[in-house]
Coordinates of C-alpha atoms in Angstrom, one line a residue:
M1 CA -234.1 113.5 110.9
N2 CA -232.9 115.4 114.0
K3 CA -232.7 119.2 113.8
P4 CA -229.2 120.7 114.3
W5 CA -228.5 121.7 117.9
N6 CA -228.9 125.5 118.3
L7 CA -226.8 127.0 121.2
T8 CA -228.5 130.4 121.1
A9 CA -232.0 128.9 121.4
H10 CA -230.8 126.6 124.2
L11 CA -229.4 129.5 126.2
R12 CA -232.6 131.4 125.8
R13 CA -234.6 128.4 127.1
T14 CA -232.3 128.0 130.0
V15 CA -232.4 131.7 131.0
L16 CA -236.2 131.7 130.7
A17 CA -236.4 128.5 132.9
L18 CA -234.1 130.0 135.5
A19 CA -236.1 133.3 135.5
M20 CA -239.4 131.4 136.0
A21 CA -237.9 129.3 138.8
A22 CA -236.6 132.4 140.5
A23 CA -240.0 134.1 140.3
T24 CA -241.5 131.2 142.3
L25 CA -238.9 131.4 145.1
P26 CA -239.8 133.5 148.2
A27 CA -238.1 136.9 148.4
A28 CA -235.1 137.3 150.6
A29 CA -236.3 138.3 154.1
E30 CA -235.7 141.9 155.2
H31 CA -234.4 142.0 158.7
W32 CA -234.2 145.2 160.7
S33 CA -232.1 145.1 163.9
P34 CA -231.9 147.6 166.7
S35 CA -228.3 148.7 167.0
W36 CA -228.3 151.7 169.4
M37 CA -230.7 153.4 171.7
A38 CA -231.0 156.2 174.2
A39 CA -233.8 155.8 176.8
T40 CA -235.9 159.0 176.9
Q41 CA -236.6 160.9 180.0
P42 CA -239.2 163.6 180.9
L43 CA -237.8 167.1 181.3
W44 CA -237.8 168.3 184.9
G45 CA -238.4 171.8 186.4
G46 CA -235.9 174.3 187.6
D47 CA -236.6 173.3 191.2
F48 CA -234.8 169.9 190.8
I49 CA -231.4 169.7 192.3
L50 CA -229.7 169.1 188.9
P51 CA -229.9 171.4 185.8
L52 CA -231.1 169.9 182.5
G53 CA -227.9 170.7 180.8
L54 CA -229.3 171.7 177.3
P55 CA -230.9 174.7 175.7
L56 CA -234.5 175.3 176.6
Q57 CA -235.4 175.9 173.0
Y58 CA -233.9 175.7 169.5
Q59 CA -234.8 177.9 166.5
Q60 CA -233.4 177.8 163.0
Q61 CA -230.5 175.7 164.3
T62 CA -228.8 172.5 163.5
I63 CA -228.2 169.8 166.2
R64 CA -225.5 167.2 165.4
Q65 CA -225.3 164.2 167.7
V66 CA -223.0 161.2 167.6
A67 CA -223.8 157.6 168.5
R68 CA -222.0 154.3 168.0
L69 CA -223.7 151.2 166.6
S70 CA -223.3 147.9 168.2
V71 CA -224.1 145.7 165.1
G72 CA -223.6 146.8 161.5
G73 CA -225.8 146.6 158.5
T74 CA -226.3 147.4 154.8
Q75 CA -228.9 150.2 155.4
L76 CA -229.8 152.4 158.3
R77 CA -232.9 154.0 159.8
V78 CA -233.0 156.7 162.4
V79 CA -235.6 156.9 165.1
L80 CA -236.6 160.4 166.2
S81 CA -238.6 161.0 169.5
N82 CA -240.9 163.9 170.3
E83 CA -241.8 162.1 173.6
G84 CA -242.4 164.5 176.5
S85 CA -243.6 167.2 174.2
A86 CA -247.2 168.6 173.9
V87 CA -246.5 170.3 170.5
P88 CA -245.4 169.0 167.1
L89 CA -241.7 168.9 166.2
Y90 CA -240.9 170.4 162.8
I91 CA -237.8 169.0 161.0
G92 CA -236.7 171.1 158.1
A93 CA -233.9 168.8 157.0
A94 CA -232.1 165.8 158.4
R95 CA -228.9 163.9 157.4
V96 CA -226.8 161.1 158.6
A97 CA -223.0 160.4 158.0
R98 CA -220.1 158.5 159.3
H99 CA -218.6 160.4 162.2
A100 CA -214.9 161.5 162.0
R101 CA -214.0 163.6 165.1
G102 CA -215.5 166.5 166.9
S103 CA -218.4 167.8 164.8
A104 CA -216.7 166.6 161.6
T105 CA -218.1 163.8 159.4
V106 CA -216.3 161.5 156.9
P107 CA -216.3 163.0 153.4
G108 CA -218.6 161.2 150.9
T109 CA -220.8 159.6 153.6
N110 CA -223.4 162.3 154.2
R111 CA -226.8 161.1 153.2
P112 CA -230.2 162.8 153.5
L113 CA -232.8 161.3 155.9
L114 CA -236.3 161.1 154.3
F115 CA -239.6 160.5 155.9
G116 CA -242.1 159.0 153.5
G117 CA -240.0 160.3 150.7
Q118 CA -239.9 163.9 152.0
A119 CA -237.0 165.8 153.4
A120 CA -239.1 167.8 155.9
T121 CA -241.4 166.2 158.4
V122 CA -243.6 166.9 161.4
V123 CA -243.4 164.6 164.4
P124 CA -246.7 164.6 166.4
P125 CA -246.6 165.3 170.1
G126 CA -245.4 162.4 172.1
A127 CA -244.6 160.3 169.0
R128 CA -241.6 158.4 167.7
W129 CA -240.8 158.8 164.0
V130 CA -238.8 156.4 161.9
S131 CA -236.9 157.5 158.8
D132 CA -236.9 155.8 155.4
P133 CA -234.0 153.4 154.8
V134 CA -230.6 155.1 154.0
D135 CA -228.1 153.3 151.8
L136 CA -225.1 153.7 154.1
P137 CA -223.4 150.3 154.8
L138 CA -221.9 150.4 158.2
P139 CA -219.7 147.9 160.1
A140 CA -220.3 146.9 163.7
L141 CA -219.1 149.6 166.2
A142 CA -219.2 152.4 163.6
E143 CA -219.8 155.9 164.8
V144 CA -222.5 157.9 163.0
A145 CA -223.5 161.6 163.2
V146 CA -227.2 162.6 162.9
S147 CA -227.9 166.2 162.0
L148 CA -231.3 167.8 162.4
Y149 CA -232.3 171.3 161.3
L150 CA -235.1 172.8 163.3
P151 CA -236.7 175.7 161.3
R152 CA -239.2 176.7 164.0
T153 CA -239.0 177.3 167.7
S154 CA -238.7 173.9 169.3
Q155 CA -238.5 172.8 172.9
P156 CA -236.3 169.8 173.7
A157 CA -238.1 166.4 173.7
G158 CA -236.9 162.8 173.5
F159 CA -234.5 164.0 176.2
H160 CA -231.6 161.9 177.6
F161 CA -229.6 163.6 180.4
D162 CA -226.2 161.9 180.3
A163 CA -225.0 161.2 176.7
R164 CA -221.3 160.6 177.5
Q165 CA -220.9 162.1 174.0
T166 CA -220.8 165.8 172.8
A167 CA -223.7 167.2 170.9
Y168 CA -223.2 170.3 168.8
V169 CA -225.7 173.2 168.1
A170 CA -225.1 175.7 165.3
N171 CA -227.2 178.5 163.9
G172 CA -228.6 177.9 160.5
D173 CA -229.0 174.8 158.3
H174 CA -225.6 173.0 158.4
T175 CA -227.0 169.4 158.0
A176 CA -224.9 168.9 154.9
A177 CA -221.7 170.5 156.2
L178 CA -218.6 168.3 156.5
Q179 CA -217.9 170.1 159.8
L180 CA -220.0 172.6 161.8
P181 CA -218.8 176.2 162.2
A182 CA -216.4 177.0 165.1
S183 CA -219.2 179.0 166.7
A184 CA -221.2 175.9 167.4
T185 CA -222.0 175.3 171.1
E186 CA -221.3 172.0 172.8
W187 CA -223.6 170.1 175.2
S188 CA -223.5 166.7 177.0
T189 CA -227.2 165.8 176.6
R190 CA -229.3 164.3 173.9
A191 CA -232.5 165.5 172.3
Y192 CA -234.8 164.0 169.6
V193 CA -232.5 161.1 168.4
S194 CA -233.5 157.9 170.3
G195 CA -232.6 155.0 168.1
L196 CA -230.6 153.6 165.2
V197 CA -231.8 150.5 163.3
V198 CA -229.8 148.6 160.7
Q199 CA -230.7 146.1 158.0
T200 CA -229.1 142.7 158.6
A201 CA -228.9 139.4 156.8
T202 CA -230.2 137.5 159.8
S203 CA -233.0 138.0 162.3
P204 CA -232.3 140.6 165.1
A205 CA -230.7 139.4 168.3
A206 CA -230.3 142.0 171.1
V207 CA -229.4 142.3 174.8
V208 CA -230.9 145.2 176.7
V209 CA -229.3 146.6 179.9
L210 CA -231.8 148.3 182.2
G211 CA -230.0 150.5 184.7
D212 CA -229.3 153.8 186.3
S213 CA -226.3 156.2 186.1
I214 CA -223.8 153.3 186.5
T215 CA -225.2 151.8 183.3
D216 CA -225.6 155.2 181.7
G217 CA -221.9 155.6 182.3
N218 CA -221.5 158.5 184.7
G219 CA -217.8 158.7 185.6
A220 CA -216.7 157.2 182.2
T221 CA -214.5 159.3 179.9
P222 CA -216.9 161.1 177.5
G223 CA -216.5 160.1 173.8
A224 CA -214.4 157.1 174.6
H225 CA -217.2 154.4 174.6
A226 CA -216.0 153.4 178.1
R227 CA -219.4 152.6 179.7
W228 CA -219.7 148.9 180.6
P229 CA -222.5 148.3 178.0
D230 CA -220.1 149.8 175.4
V231 CA -217.4 147.3 176.3
L232 CA -220.0 144.5 176.4
A233 CA -221.0 145.5 172.9
E234 CA -217.4 145.1 171.8
R235 CA -217.4 141.6 173.2
L236 CA -220.6 140.6 171.3
A237 CA -220.1 142.6 168.0
G238 CA -218.5 139.6 166.2
Q239 CA -221.5 137.4 167.1
G240 CA -224.1 139.8 165.6
V241 CA -225.7 140.5 169.0
A242 CA -226.7 144.1 169.6
V243 CA -226.3 145.7 173.1
L244 CA -228.8 148.4 173.8
N245 CA -228.1 150.7 176.8
A246 CA -231.4 151.5 178.6
G247 CA -229.6 153.2 181.4
I248 CA -231.0 156.5 182.8
S249 CA -229.0 158.5 185.3
G250 CA -231.2 158.8 188.4
G251 CA -233.2 155.8 187.4
R252 CA -235.0 153.6 189.9
L253 CA -236.8 150.3 189.7
L254 CA -239.9 151.0 191.8
R255 CA -240.5 154.8 191.5
D256 CA -240.0 157.5 189.0
G257 CA -236.7 159.3 189.4
M258 CA -234.9 161.2 186.6
G259 CA -237.0 159.1 184.3
R260 CA -239.9 156.7 184.6
A261 CA -239.6 153.8 187.0
G262 CA -237.8 150.8 185.6
L263 CA -240.9 148.6 186.0
T264 CA -242.9 151.2 183.9
R265 CA -240.5 151.8 181.1
A266 CA -239.4 148.2 180.7
A267 CA -242.4 147.6 178.3
Q268 CA -241.0 150.0 175.8
D269 CA -237.2 150.2 176.5
V270 CA -236.7 146.4 176.9
F271 CA -239.6 144.2 175.7
G272 CA -240.6 146.6 172.9
Q273 CA -237.2 146.1 171.2
P274 CA -237.1 143.7 168.2
G275 CA -235.2 140.5 168.8
V276 CA -234.5 141.0 172.5
R277 CA -233.1 137.7 173.8
A278 CA -231.8 138.8 177.2
L279 CA -232.1 141.5 179.8
I280 CA -229.5 142.5 182.4
V281 CA -230.9 144.6 185.2
L282 CA -228.8 146.7 187.4
L283 CA -231.2 148.9 189.4
G284 CA -231.6 149.6 193.1
T285 CA -228.8 152.0 194.1
N286 CA -231.2 155.0 193.8
D287 CA -234.2 153.1 195.2
I288 CA -232.1 152.7 198.4
G289 CA -230.0 155.9 198.3
W290 CA -232.5 158.6 197.3
P291 CA -235.0 158.5 200.3
G292 CA -234.0 161.0 203.0
G293 CA -231.3 162.5 200.8
P294 CA -231.3 165.6 198.6
F295 CA -233.0 163.8 195.7
A296 CA -236.0 162.6 197.7
P297 CA -235.9 164.2 201.1
G298 CA -239.5 163.4 202.0
E299 CA -239.5 159.7 201.1
P300 CA -239.5 157.0 203.7
A301 CA -236.6 154.6 203.8
L302 CA -236.9 151.6 201.5
R303 CA -237.2 148.1 202.8
A304 CA -235.3 145.2 201.1
E305 CA -238.6 143.3 200.7
E306 CA -240.0 146.1 198.5
L307 CA -237.1 146.0 196.1
V308 CA -237.3 142.2 196.0
Q309 CA -240.9 142.3 195.0
G310 CA -240.0 144.7 192.2
Y311 CA -237.4 142.3 190.9
R312 CA -240.0 139.5 191.0
Q313 CA -242.3 141.6 188.8
L314 CA -239.6 142.3 186.3
I315 CA -238.7 138.6 186.1
A316 CA -242.4 137.8 185.5
M317 CA -242.5 140.3 182.6
A318 CA -239.4 138.7 181.1
R319 CA -240.9 135.2 181.4
T320 CA -244.0 136.3 179.5
H321 CA -241.8 137.7 176.7
N322 CA -239.5 134.6 176.6
V323 CA -236.6 136.8 177.5
R324 CA -233.7 135.6 179.7
V325 CA -233.1 137.9 182.7
L326 CA -229.8 138.4 184.5
A327 CA -229.3 140.6 187.6
G328 CA -226.3 142.5 188.6
T329 CA -225.7 142.8 192.4
I330 CA -225.9 146.4 193.6
P331 CA -222.3 147.9 193.8
P332 CA -221.1 149.4 197.1
F333 CA -221.6 153.2 197.5
G334 CA -220.0 154.0 200.9
D335 CA -219.4 157.8 201.2
A336 CA -221.1 158.4 197.9
L337 CA -220.9 162.0 196.7
A338 CA -219.4 163.0 200.1
G339 CA -218.5 166.7 200.3
T340 CA -220.9 167.7 197.5
P341 CA -224.4 169.2 197.7
L342 CA -225.6 165.7 196.6
A343 CA -224.3 163.9 199.7
G344 CA -226.8 161.8 201.6
H345 CA -226.9 158.7 199.4
Y346 CA -225.1 156.5 201.9
S347 CA -225.7 155.5 205.5
P348 CA -224.9 152.2 207.4
E349 CA -228.7 151.6 207.4
K350 CA -228.9 151.9 203.7
D351 CA -225.9 149.7 203.2
A352 CA -227.7 147.0 205.3
V353 CA -230.6 147.1 202.9
R354 CA -228.2 146.9 199.9
Q355 CA -226.5 143.8 201.4
A356 CA -229.9 142.1 202.1
V357 CA -231.0 142.7 198.6
N358 CA -227.7 141.3 197.2
R359 CA -228.0 138.2 199.3
W360 CA -231.4 137.6 197.8
I361 CA -230.1 138.2 194.2
R362 CA -227.3 135.7 194.8
E363 CA -229.2 133.0 196.7
A364 CA -232.8 133.0 195.6
G365 CA -232.2 131.4 192.2
A366 CA -234.9 133.7 190.7
F367 CA -232.8 135.0 187.8
D368 CA -231.3 133.0 185.0
A369 CA -227.9 134.1 186.1
V370 CA -226.2 136.7 188.4
V371 CA -223.3 139.0 187.7
D372 CA -221.8 139.8 191.0
F373 CA -220.7 143.5 190.5
D374 CA -220.7 144.0 194.3
A375 CA -218.0 141.3 194.8
L376 CA -216.1 142.7 191.8
L377 CA -216.0 146.3 192.8
R378 CA -215.9 146.3 196.6
D379 CA -212.9 147.1 198.7
P380 CA -212.0 143.9 200.6
A381 CA -210.9 146.0 203.6
R382 CA -214.2 148.0 203.6
P383 CA -216.9 146.0 201.8
S384 CA -219.4 149.0 201.9
H385 CA -217.0 151.0 199.8
M386 CA -215.7 150.7 196.2
R387 CA -212.1 149.8 195.8
A388 CA -210.0 152.8 194.7
A389 CA -208.7 151.3 191.5
M390 CA -212.3 150.9 190.2
D391 CA -213.7 154.3 191.6
S392 CA -214.3 157.3 189.4
G393 CA -213.6 159.4 192.5
D394 CA -217.1 160.1 193.7
H395 CA -217.4 156.7 195.5
L396 CA -220.7 156.0 193.6
H397 CA -219.7 155.5 190.0
P398 CA -216.9 153.3 188.7
G399 CA -214.3 154.8 186.4
D400 CA -213.2 153.4 183.0
A401 CA -211.3 150.6 184.6
G402 CA -214.2 149.6 186.8
Y403 CA -216.6 149.7 183.8
R404 CA -214.3 147.5 181.7
A405 CA -214.1 145.0 184.6
M406 CA -217.9 144.9 184.9
A407 CA -218.3 144.2 181.2
H408 CA -215.8 141.3 181.3
A409 CA -217.5 139.9 184.3
V410 CA -220.6 139.0 182.2
D411 CA -220.6 135.4 181.2
L412 CA -221.7 135.4 177.6
D413 CA -222.9 131.8 177.6
A414 CA -225.1 132.5 180.6
L415 CA -226.3 135.7 179.0
L416 CA -227.4 134.1 175.7
G417 CA -228.5 130.7 177.2
R418 CA -225.8 128.7 175.6
A419 CA -224.2 125.6 177.0
P420 CA -220.6 126.5 178.1

């Protein structure tokens, strides 16, 4: 005789079977995607033509810095840099929050940053330090504020000259404050904060832009995310592709400038990034413009062949990492910085080198694709000069309109290797 059917027992067996089946399934993959970066630069001495633009030391002070993500995620990690320093960096407290405006943060979003479960940490000389995950879900293009309290005398490290964003320094530990006191000082440079990484549901996909001050955004409205990589990030945000700005003002491809040579730093800033699928390179303006001018008065003039060889090396690096590589033609810089102590970038001879390099970029077929920034930005009546509507006013850097046009000139299918 059959036993009566027992619903409770049946449910118990079903739940047990499901639990056993779930235990045999692989755990959901944890993906960490780079979402923002600031390329680090060595500090320079007082004899350089430009000032550093930040305090030479911090002590018992809070630094609050703002950055905008390109892709969003469910959790966040912050990357600190003590690169360029010969001494340890002592962090007494650190927090991250959604940014509101000025030095203010969004109420209810302030979270502590821990390092190995500890609120305080010591970053060794020259090292990068990654925080524990923070439960702070963030959408693409969200602004975050990172606050660091430095309890001991600390010299700047992990330095980035042109943030295009205001940093705030206040006396005392204000890491948990909704807004910093009115006495906080404001600076336009970065220190210590070099990366933001988010947890995503899919594997990371990133585009890195390797460039100089035109990529760093000199001439763009501060705080408006008007640099051309910022606008490119807006175009790619819905596709889950991060855009990482590896621009350094004064950057060069072949030699150190206001940062290490592009060929040197590409290993870390480009190919060391998780999930990098494509590289856009826009370097050469300073390689051509610096020699004989106020930045490098003793250097001999650059030959076009030297820059071409540098590009070939960068392409070879990209090929070994299975990364697509696009080149931007070098924009015109006729009369660059004229009437200022920095004049000397431009000469007809230098422009001839620029045009020879651009011909090679366009015609050699060495890159996966070309973005013709020169054709986009030049004045048809004076091809060695930038058109007025695109110019920030210094004849070297585009303004907001020029940067937006540059971002929209990038073919996304060519960038990501998709069939149009």
